[in-house]
Amino acid sequence: MSADIFVIEPKWIVQAPHLRCTLKSALALQATQNVWSSTEHINNAVAMAYGDQLPDSGRWELTRSQIRTLKIAIEWRSAKRAASDKKTSPDVLEHWTQIEDEVIAAYRAVSNEAGLYWI
């Protein structure tokens, strides 16, 4: 596996659809909320939301740019979701949080590997 690829393996069936939905929601509001600041991230989001890069099962092999795209979308959604999460099952919410935490940890690892400091 190339050092430029990071592997994430979702453990629950609800995790990939959650991230795809997060990406689709962010894309739908990109024009008014400017979720991402670069075309590269928008292209990544489209590919991950509508392509086969985030399958429901099996491993995800993501680039540093894709991980950053996911991280930005997760942070955006986290800031917006408090009201909607009240209607979500605690078990499902726990699985969503788990995959979000895993993506954030992957971003930290990739950033540290590249010599970037993550705050």
PDB file of C-alpha atoms in Angstrom:
ATOM      1  CA  MET A   1       0.000   0.000   0.000  1.00  0.00           C
ATOM      2  CA  SER A   2       1.382   3.387  -0.962  1.00  0.00           C
ATOM      3  CA  ALA A   3       2.206   5.878   1.769  1.00  0.00           C
ATOM      4  CA  ASP A   4      -0.145   8.238  -0.061  1.00  0.00           C
ATOM      5  CA  ILE A   5      -3.118   5.947   0.630  1.00  0.00           C
ATOM      6  CA  PHE A   6      -4.786   5.482   3.986  1.00  0.00           C
ATOM      7  CA  VAL A   7      -7.097   2.547   4.679  1.00  0.00           C
ATOM      8  CA  ILE A   8     -10.278   2.832   6.730  1.00  0.00           C
ATOM      9  CA  GLU A   9     -12.484  -0.192   7.332  1.00  0.00           C
ATOM     10  CA  PRO A  10     -16.043   0.614   8.418  1.00  0.00           C
ATOM     11  CA  LYS A  11     -17.409  -1.775  11.005  1.00  0.00           C
ATOM     12  CA  TRP A  12     -21.117  -1.032  10.699  1.00  0.00           C
ATOM     13  CA  ILE A  13     -23.432  -0.873   7.662  1.00  0.00           C
ATOM     14  CA  VAL A  14     -24.699   2.591   8.682  1.00  0.00           C
ATOM     15  CA  GLN A  15     -21.269   4.229   8.485  1.00  0.00           C
ATOM     16  CA  ALA A  16     -20.705   4.533   4.725  1.00  0.00           C
ATOM     17  CA  PRO A  17     -24.255   5.765   4.002  1.00  0.00           C
ATOM     18  CA  HIS A  18     -23.854   8.313   6.798  1.00  0.00           C
ATOM     19  CA  LEU A  19     -20.677   9.751   5.267  1.00  0.00           C
ATOM     20  CA  ARG A  20     -22.142   9.699   1.755  1.00  0.00           C
ATOM     21  CA  CYS A  21     -25.207  11.552   3.080  1.00  0.00           C
ATOM     22  CA  THR A  22     -22.943  14.045   4.865  1.00  0.00           C
ATOM     23  CA  LEU A  23     -21.068  14.671   1.613  1.00  0.00           C
ATOM     24  CA  LYS A  24     -24.297  15.027  -0.395  1.00  0.00           C
ATOM     25  CA  SER A  25     -25.740  17.483   2.130  1.00  0.00           C
ATOM     26  CA  ALA A  26     -22.570  19.553   2.103  1.00  0.00           C
ATOM     27  CA  LEU A  27     -22.520  19.533  -1.699  1.00  0.00           C
ATOM     28  CA  ALA A  28     -26.149  20.662  -1.830  1.00  0.00           C
ATOM     29  CA  LEU A  29     -25.304  23.673   0.321  1.00  0.00           C
ATOM     30  CA  GLN A  30     -21.835  24.376  -1.078  1.00  0.00           C
ATOM     31  CA  ALA A  31     -22.969  27.439  -3.035  1.00  0.00           C
ATOM     32  CA  THR A  32     -24.468  29.168  -0.006  1.00  0.00           C
ATOM     33  CA  GLN A  33     -22.318  27.868   2.849  1.00  0.00           C
ATOM     34  CA  ASN A  34     -18.944  27.397   1.138  1.00  0.00           C
ATOM     35  CA  VAL A  35     -18.183  24.116   2.918  1.00  0.00           C
ATOM     36  CA  TRP A  36     -14.981  23.542   0.932  1.00  0.00           C
ATOM     37  CA  SER A  37     -12.641  26.226  -0.323  1.00  0.00           C
ATOM     38  CA  SER A  38     -11.180  24.343  -3.285  1.00  0.00           C
ATOM     39  CA  THR A  39     -12.431  22.619  -6.403  1.00  0.00           C
ATOM     40  CA  GLU A  40     -10.265  19.620  -5.510  1.00  0.00           C
ATOM     41  CA  HIS A  41     -12.354  18.964  -2.395  1.00  0.00           C
ATOM     42  CA  ILE A  42     -15.619  19.479  -4.248  1.00  0.00           C
ATOM     43  CA  ASN A  43     -14.506  16.964  -6.889  1.00  0.00           C
ATOM     44  CA  ASN A  44     -13.474  14.529  -4.137  1.00  0.00           C
ATOM     45  CA  ALA A  45     -16.850  14.948  -2.441  1.00  0.00           C
ATOM     46  CA  VAL A  46     -18.755  14.257  -5.654  1.00  0.00           C
ATOM     47  CA  ALA A  47     -16.650  11.160  -6.370  1.00  0.00           C
ATOM     48  CA  MET A  48     -17.064   9.788  -2.841  1.00  0.00           C
ATOM     49  CA  ALA A  49     -20.747  10.670  -2.495  1.00  0.00           C
ATOM     50  CA  TYR A  50     -21.848   9.306  -5.857  1.00  0.00           C
ATOM     51  CA  GLY A  51     -19.080   6.867  -6.802  1.00  0.00           C
ATOM     52  CA  ASP A  52     -17.890   3.597  -5.345  1.00  0.00           C
ATOM     53  CA  GLN A  53     -15.090   4.916  -3.140  1.00  0.00           C
ATOM     54  CA  LEU A  54     -17.073   4.560   0.117  1.00  0.00           C
ATOM     55  CA  PRO A  55     -18.645   1.096  -0.180  1.00  0.00           C
ATOM     56  CA  ASP A  56     -20.939  -0.138   2.590  1.00  0.00           C
ATOM     57  CA  SER A  57     -18.561  -2.982   3.388  1.00  0.00           C
ATOM     58  CA  GLY A  58     -14.918  -3.620   2.800  1.00  0.00           C
ATOM     59  CA  ARG A  59     -12.028  -1.261   3.052  1.00  0.00           C
ATOM     60  CA  TRP A  60     -11.788   2.286   1.857  1.00  0.00           C
ATOM     61  CA  GLU A  61      -8.492   3.306   0.291  1.00  0.00           C
ATOM     62  CA  LEU A  62      -8.399   7.077   0.485  1.00  0.00           C
ATOM     63  CA  THR A  63      -5.879   9.718  -0.447  1.00  0.00           C
ATOM     64  CA  ARG A  64      -4.806  12.489   1.899  1.00  0.00           C
ATOM     65  CA  SER A  65      -6.984  14.892  -0.101  1.00  0.00           C
ATOM     66  CA  GLN A  66     -10.046  12.624   0.203  1.00  0.00           C
ATOM     67  CA  ILE A  67      -9.517  12.277   3.960  1.00  0.00           C
ATOM     68  CA  ARG A  68      -9.306  16.058   4.291  1.00  0.00           C
ATOM     69  CA  THR A  69     -12.482  16.416   2.233  1.00  0.00           C
ATOM     70  CA  LEU A  70     -14.277  14.026   4.602  1.00  0.00           C
ATOM     71  CA  LYS A  71     -12.864  15.785   7.675  1.00  0.00           C
ATOM     72  CA  ILE A  72     -14.160  19.149   6.483  1.00  0.00           C
ATOM     73  CA  ALA A  73     -17.610  17.687   5.729  1.00  0.00           C
ATOM     74  CA  ILE A  74     -17.751  15.971   9.129  1.00  0.00           C
ATOM     75  CA  GLU A  75     -16.867  19.192  10.935  1.00  0.00           C
ATOM     76  CA  TRP A  76     -19.456  21.101   8.898  1.00  0.00           C
ATOM     77  CA  ARG A  77     -22.162  18.527   9.658  1.00  0.00           C
ATOM     78  CA  SER A  78     -21.254  18.335  13.341  1.00  0.00           C
ATOM     79  CA  ALA A  79     -21.827  22.058  13.634  1.00  0.00           C
ATOM     80  CA  LYS A  80     -25.279  21.716  12.033  1.00  0.00           C
ATOM     81  CA  ARG A  81     -26.664  18.482  13.409  1.00  0.00           C
ATOM     82  CA  ALA A  82     -27.669  18.894  17.051  1.00  0.00           C
ATOM     83  CA  ALA A  83     -31.413  19.142  16.355  1.00  0.00           C
ATOM     84  CA  SER A  84     -31.601  16.286  13.862  1.00  0.00           C
ATOM     85  CA  ASP A  85     -29.588  13.920  16.067  1.00  0.00           C
ATOM     86  CA  LYS A  86     -32.322  13.960  18.700  1.00  0.00           C
ATOM     87  CA  LYS A  87     -34.386  11.836  16.302  1.00  0.00           C
ATOM     88  CA  THR A  88     -31.575   9.331  15.658  1.00  0.00           C
ATOM     89  CA  SER A  89     -31.237   6.051  17.539  1.00  0.00           C
ATOM     90  CA  PRO A  90     -28.413   6.208  20.113  1.00  0.00           C
ATOM     91  CA  ASP A  91     -26.848   3.042  18.625  1.00  0.00           C
ATOM     92  CA  VAL A  92     -26.786   4.508  15.129  1.00  0.00           C
ATOM     93  CA  LEU A  93     -25.468   7.819  16.450  1.00  0.00           C
ATOM     94  CA  GLU A  94     -22.665   5.930  18.196  1.00  0.00           C
ATOM     95  CA  HIS A  95     -21.693   4.199  14.914  1.00  0.00           C
ATOM     96  CA  TRP A  96     -21.750   7.525  13.055  1.00  0.00           C
ATOM     97  CA  THR A  97     -19.524   9.104  15.693  1.00  0.00           C
ATOM     98  CA  GLN A  98     -17.165   6.132  15.548  1.00  0.00           C
ATOM     99  CA  ILE A  99     -16.533   6.470  11.801  1.00  0.00           C
ATOM    100  CA  GLU A 100     -16.252  10.254  12.078  1.00  0.00           C
ATOM    101  CA  ASP A 101     -13.628   9.821  14.803  1.00  0.00           C
ATOM    102  CA  GLU A 102     -11.789   7.297  12.652  1.00  0.00           C
ATOM    103  CA  VAL A 103     -11.680   9.723   9.710  1.00  0.00           C
ATOM    104  CA  ILE A 104     -10.425  12.532  11.974  1.00  0.00           C
ATOM    105  CA  ALA A 105      -7.743  10.185  13.383  1.00  0.00           C
ATOM    106  CA  ALA A 106      -6.732   9.251   9.827  1.00  0.00           C
ATOM    107  CA  TYR A 107      -6.454  12.926   8.954  1.00  0.00           C
ATOM    108  CA  ARG A 108      -4.215  13.519  11.974  1.00  0.00           C
ATOM    109  CA  ALA A 109      -2.027  10.543  11.038  1.00  0.00           C
ATOM    110  CA  VAL A 110      -1.737  11.630   7.417  1.00  0.00           C
ATOM    111  CA  SER A 111      -0.983  15.223   8.440  1.00  0.00           C
ATOM    112  CA  ASN A 112       1.668  14.149  10.933  1.00  0.00           C
ATOM    113  CA  GLU A 113       3.238  11.855   8.343  1.00  0.00           C
ATOM    114  CA  ALA A 114       3.430  14.772   5.936  1.00  0.00           C
ATOM    115  CA  GLY A 115       5.059  16.952   8.591  1.00  0.00           C
ATOM    116  CA  LEU A 116       2.001  19.154   8.984  1.00  0.00           C
ATOM    117  CA  TYR A 117       0.776  20.184  12.380  1.00  0.00           C
ATOM    118  CA  TRP A 118      -2.847  19.481  13.154  1.00  0.00           C
ATOM    119  CA  ILE A 119      -4.731  21.460  15.753  1.00  0.00           C
TER     120      ILE A 119
END
